[in-house]
Amino acid sequence: EAGVAQSPRYKIIEKRQSVAFWCNPISGHATLYWYQQILGQGPKLLIQFQNNGVVDDSQLPKDRFSAERLKGVDSTLKIQPAKLEDSAVYLCASSSQTGTNEKLFFGSGTQLSVL
Amino acid sequence: SQQGEEDPQALSIQEGENATMNCSYKTSINNLQWYRQNSGRGLVHLILIRSNEREKHSGRLRVTLDTSKKSSSLLITASRAADTASYFCASEYALNFGKGTSLLVTP
């Protein structure tokens, strides 16, 4: 079974530039999550989708971050414009469970450096 | 915050020893999950314990849950160098993770 795929693996940009991350969840997984993990901290949930609908985006900085999951499969997370404090690893996860958040499968993440 | 909080923040042991880490949470839960994160990688699901369970085993892992104290513990027996990683807990309602317990197992 293929795992959660994320790209790119690394990204370096300058502040005020825009950046996009892509995630392809495990086939058949209805629920998709984006997390931000700053060095030395645990992952922080940014947004949760169930199929192509948003379940929770309460911690997504909507003035600069956006995410979409068209057709309920893969997803993109965008930052525009980026700030220095956005430097982090962005993790995508998926789960086959609907209605409960159990057994998340994580991708390897995209490491973003904002200079 | 509804995140789980892991304790201790860092733990260093030798191979063959047991490692115990703890998790505290604030709200009522239906389940609690433990995850492992190797350096530079995504998290890997280790074990899930439901609110009506007090103890659960999986290989060298043993998880306990005390809902009256809102706490859980993860025991890794006979630790190996490959167990070196960060360990996180989370409930189904609190998908934010704490800072985790950083475990170092030395040969």
Tab-separated table of C-alpha atoms in Angstrom:
chain	number	residue	atom	x	y	z
A	1	GLU	CA	0.000	0.000	0.000
A	2	ALA	CA	1.443	3.346	-1.044
A	3	GLY	CA	1.800	5.889	1.733
A	4	VAL	CA	0.966	9.568	1.877
A	5	ALA	CA	2.956	11.396	-0.784
A	6	GLN	CA	4.139	14.968	-0.335
A	7	SER	CA	6.147	17.279	-2.537
A	8	PRO	CA	8.438	19.041	-2.618
A	9	ARG	CA	10.632	17.571	0.113
A	10	TYR	CA	12.453	20.862	0.677
A	11	LYS	CA	11.726	24.454	-0.291
A	12	ILE	CA	13.702	27.630	0.300
A	13	ILE	CA	12.092	30.981	-0.447
A	14	GLU	CA	12.499	34.603	0.521
A	15	LYS	CA	9.995	36.375	2.699
A	16	ARG	CA	6.974	37.808	0.897
A	17	GLN	CA	7.221	35.148	-1.810
A	18	SER	CA	4.508	32.560	-2.283
A	19	VAL	CA	4.847	28.787	-1.978
A	20	ALA	CA	2.636	25.752	-2.489
A	21	PHE	CA	2.784	22.240	-1.114
A	22	TRP	CA	1.105	19.186	-2.549
A	23	CYS	CA	-0.244	16.094	-0.833
A	24	ASN	CA	-1.658	12.855	-2.200
A	25	PRO	CA	-3.276	10.796	0.566
A	26	ILE	CA	-3.574	7.042	0.739
A	27	SER	CA	-6.107	5.825	-1.787
A	28	GLY	CA	-9.613	5.735	-0.355
A	29	HIS	CA	-8.845	7.852	2.701
A	30	ALA	CA	-11.639	10.361	3.118
A	31	THR	CA	-10.015	12.544	5.763
A	32	LEU	CA	-6.960	14.690	5.087
A	33	TYR	CA	-5.022	16.892	7.511
A	34	TRP	CA	-2.357	19.559	7.140
A	35	TYR	CA	-0.044	20.229	10.061
A	36	GLN	CA	2.675	22.771	10.740
A	37	GLN	CA	5.604	21.621	12.876
A	38	ILE	CA	8.036	24.253	14.045
A	39	LEU	CA	11.429	23.008	15.187
A	40	GLY	CA	11.288	21.656	18.737
A	41	GLN	CA	7.498	21.613	18.882
A	42	GLY	CA	4.758	19.128	18.158
A	43	PRO	CA	2.638	19.272	15.015
A	44	LYS	CA	-0.114	21.899	15.010
A	45	LEU	CA	-3.254	21.206	13.011
A	46	LEU	CA	-3.861	23.799	10.312
A	47	ILE	CA	-6.821	22.342	8.468
A	48	GLN	CA	-8.816	19.128	8.258
A	49	PHE	CA	-10.832	17.993	5.242
A	50	GLN	CA	-13.389	15.257	4.990
A	51	ASN	CA	-13.729	14.435	1.314
A	52	ASN	CA	-13.625	17.925	-0.222
A	53	GLY	CA	-15.295	19.735	2.683
A	54	VAL	CA	-13.508	21.585	5.485
A	55	VAL	CA	-14.067	20.114	8.951
A	56	ASP	CA	-11.774	22.396	10.951
A	57	ASP	CA	-9.660	25.347	9.867
A	58	SER	CA	-9.735	27.277	13.133
A	59	GLN	CA	-5.945	27.451	13.361
A	60	LEU	CA	-5.267	28.312	9.744
A	61	PRO	CA	-3.955	31.901	9.353
A	62	LYS	CA	-6.418	32.717	6.642
A	63	ASP	CA	-4.862	36.053	5.749
A	64	ARG	CA	-1.911	34.233	4.206
A	65	PHE	CA	-2.633	30.508	4.169
A	66	SER	CA	-5.113	28.705	1.939
A	67	ALA	CA	-5.812	25.069	1.236
A	68	GLU	CA	-8.031	23.165	-1.106
A	69	ARG	CA	-8.913	19.573	-1.777
A	70	LEU	CA	-10.585	19.444	-5.125
A	71	LYS	CA	-12.418	16.227	-5.999
A	72	GLY	CA	-11.779	14.956	-2.470
A	73	VAL	CA	-8.431	13.379	-3.290
A	74	ASP	CA	-5.166	15.306	-3.364
A	75	SER	CA	-4.696	18.649	-1.694
A	76	THR	CA	-2.585	21.778	-1.932
A	77	LEU	CA	-1.571	24.175	0.840
A	78	LYS	CA	-0.458	27.654	-0.163
A	79	ILE	CA	1.255	30.462	1.705
A	80	GLN	CA	1.134	33.945	0.215
A	81	PRO	CA	3.037	35.991	1.241
A	82	ALA	CA	5.430	33.982	3.386
A	83	LYS	CA	6.896	35.328	6.616
A	84	LEU	CA	10.055	34.293	8.445
A	85	GLU	CA	7.967	32.592	11.148
A	86	ASP	CA	6.463	30.256	8.549
A	87	SER	CA	9.731	28.311	8.483
A	88	ALA	CA	8.659	24.842	9.547
A	89	VAL	CA	7.923	21.333	8.343
A	90	TYR	CA	4.489	21.003	6.774
A	91	LEU	CA	3.037	17.560	7.280
A	92	CYS	CA	0.116	16.018	5.479
A	93	ALA	CA	-1.785	13.095	6.971
A	94	SER	CA	-4.776	11.025	5.995
A	95	SER	CA	-7.149	8.649	7.710
A	96	SER	CA	-9.695	6.132	6.500
A	97	GLN	CA	-11.925	6.958	9.435
A	98	THR	CA	-14.808	9.354	9.005
A	99	GLY	CA	-16.361	11.099	11.960
A	100	THR	CA	-13.542	10.074	14.286
A	101	ASN	CA	-9.879	10.946	14.069
A	102	GLU	CA	-8.121	7.640	14.477
A	103	LYS	CA	-4.888	6.231	13.148
A	104	LEU	CA	-3.516	9.030	11.029
A	105	PHE	CA	-0.966	8.156	8.351
A	106	PHE	CA	1.618	10.882	7.821
A	107	GLY	CA	3.737	11.828	4.856
A	108	SER	CA	7.414	12.725	5.233
A	109	GLY	CA	6.659	16.416	5.108
A	110	THR	CA	7.911	19.478	3.276
A	111	GLN	CA	10.634	21.435	5.036
A	112	LEU	CA	10.170	25.146	4.337
A	113	SER	CA	12.864	27.717	4.999
A	114	VAL	CA	11.889	31.367	4.646
A	115	LEU	CA	14.901	33.691	4.382
B	1	SER	CA	-5.564	24.199	24.618
B	2	GLN	CA	-6.817	20.668	24.119
B	3	GLN	CA	-3.483	19.194	23.194
B	4	GLY	CA	-1.896	16.293	24.998
B	5	GLU	CA	1.139	17.070	27.077
B	6	GLU	CA	3.968	14.563	27.240
B	7	ASP	CA	6.372	14.144	30.133
B	8	PRO	CA	9.340	14.003	30.472
B	9	GLN	CA	10.460	16.205	27.602
B	10	ALA	CA	13.669	14.219	27.245
B	11	LEU	CA	14.700	10.731	28.315
B	12	SER	CA	18.051	9.028	27.881
B	13	ILE	CA	18.513	5.329	28.578
B	14	GLN	CA	20.727	2.433	27.549
B	15	GLU	CA	19.748	-0.405	25.278
B	16	GLY	CA	17.863	-3.102	27.108
B	17	GLU	CA	16.334	-0.742	29.653
B	18	ASN	CA	12.658	0.155	29.785
B	19	ALA	CA	11.409	3.609	28.844
B	20	THR	CA	8.289	5.150	30.331
B	21	MET	CA	6.694	8.356	29.143
B	22	ASN	CA	3.500	10.004	30.271
B	23	CYS	CA	0.704	11.989	28.700
B	24	SER	CA	-1.855	14.251	30.324
B	25	TYR	CA	-4.929	15.687	28.668
B	26	LYS	CA	-7.701	18.051	29.723
B	27	THR	CA	-11.004	16.966	28.203
B	28	SER	CA	-12.967	13.734	28.191
B	29	ILE	CA	-11.932	11.418	25.399
B	30	ASN	CA	-13.088	8.369	23.482
B	31	ASN	CA	-9.587	7.271	22.613
B	32	LEU	CA	-5.969	8.216	23.046
B	33	GLN	CA	-3.273	7.541	20.479
B	34	TRP	CA	0.492	7.401	20.635
B	35	TYR	CA	2.730	8.292	17.704
B	36	ARG	CA	6.471	8.101	17.056
B	37	GLN	CA	8.501	10.532	14.976
B	38	ASN	CA	11.994	9.728	13.813
B	39	SER	CA	14.182	12.720	13.029
B	40	GLY	CA	13.198	14.337	9.761
B	41	ARG	CA	10.223	12.062	9.194
B	42	GLY	CA	6.475	12.098	9.562
B	43	LEU	CA	4.709	10.613	12.545
B	44	VAL	CA	3.926	6.905	12.731
B	45	HIS	CA	0.887	5.610	14.578
B	46	LEU	CA	1.906	3.191	17.339
B	47	ILE	CA	-1.150	2.278	19.348
B	48	LEU	CA	-4.676	3.419	20.192
B	49	ILE	CA	-6.394	2.835	23.522
B	50	ARG	CA	-10.090	3.457	24.000
B	51	SER	CA	-11.671	5.086	27.034
B	52	ASN	CA	-13.159	1.777	28.228
B	53	GLU	CA	-9.741	0.099	28.189
B	54	ARG	CA	-7.221	0.352	31.000
B	55	GLU	CA	-4.238	-1.321	29.376
B	56	LYS	CA	-3.201	-2.408	25.916
B	57	HIS	CA	-0.171	-4.212	24.536
B	58	SER	CA	1.456	-4.262	21.138
B	59	GLY	CA	4.784	-6.057	20.875
B	60	ARG	CA	7.206	-4.273	23.214
B	61	LEU	CA	4.735	-1.449	23.821
B	62	ARG	CA	2.373	-1.217	26.757
B	63	VAL	CA	-0.080	1.636	27.108
B	64	THR	CA	-2.196	2.397	30.140
B	65	LEU	CA	-5.047	4.840	30.451
B	66	ASP	CA	-6.489	6.395	33.609
B	67	THR	CA	-9.514	8.433	32.632
B	68	SER	CA	-10.092	9.608	36.204
B	69	LYS	CA	-6.675	11.277	36.180
B	70	LYS	CA	-6.840	12.168	32.499
B	71	SER	CA	-3.485	10.549	31.939
B	72	SER	CA	-1.834	7.812	29.915
B	73	SER	CA	1.566	6.175	29.932
B	74	LEU	CA	3.590	4.457	27.236
B	75	LEU	CA	6.102	1.819	28.270
B	76	ILE	CA	8.693	0.528	25.818
B	77	THR	CA	10.343	-2.606	27.147
B	78	ALA	CA	13.840	-3.780	26.282
B	79	SER	CA	14.639	-0.587	24.373
B	80	ARG	CA	16.762	-0.649	21.229
B	81	ALA	CA	18.798	2.056	19.562
B	82	ALA	CA	16.172	2.083	16.803
B	83	ASP	CA	13.605	3.293	19.368
B	84	THR	CA	15.400	6.656	19.445
B	85	ALA	CA	12.696	9.106	18.385
B	86	SER	CA	10.149	11.599	19.687
B	87	TYR	CA	6.896	10.225	21.057
B	88	PHE	CA	3.593	12.095	21.022
B	89	CYS	CA	0.107	11.486	22.356
B	90	ALA	CA	-3.180	12.825	21.002
B	91	SER	CA	-6.874	12.223	21.468
B	92	GLU	CA	-9.432	12.160	18.707
B	93	TYR	CA	-10.608	15.581	19.824
B	94	ALA	CA	-7.225	17.159	20.319
B	95	LEU	CA	-5.368	16.676	17.089
B	96	ASN	CA	-2.706	19.078	18.214
B	97	PHE	CA	0.279	17.339	19.651
B	98	GLY	CA	2.367	18.467	22.612
B	99	LYS	CA	6.124	18.912	22.417
B	100	GLY	CA	6.572	15.191	22.827
B	101	THR	CA	9.087	13.103	24.715
B	102	SER	CA	12.459	12.873	23.035
B	103	LEU	CA	13.861	9.403	23.719
B	104	LEU	CA	17.535	8.616	23.216
B	105	VAL	CA	18.597	4.975	23.474
B	106	THR	CA	22.353	4.480	23.521
B	107	PRO	CA	24.075	1.171	22.721
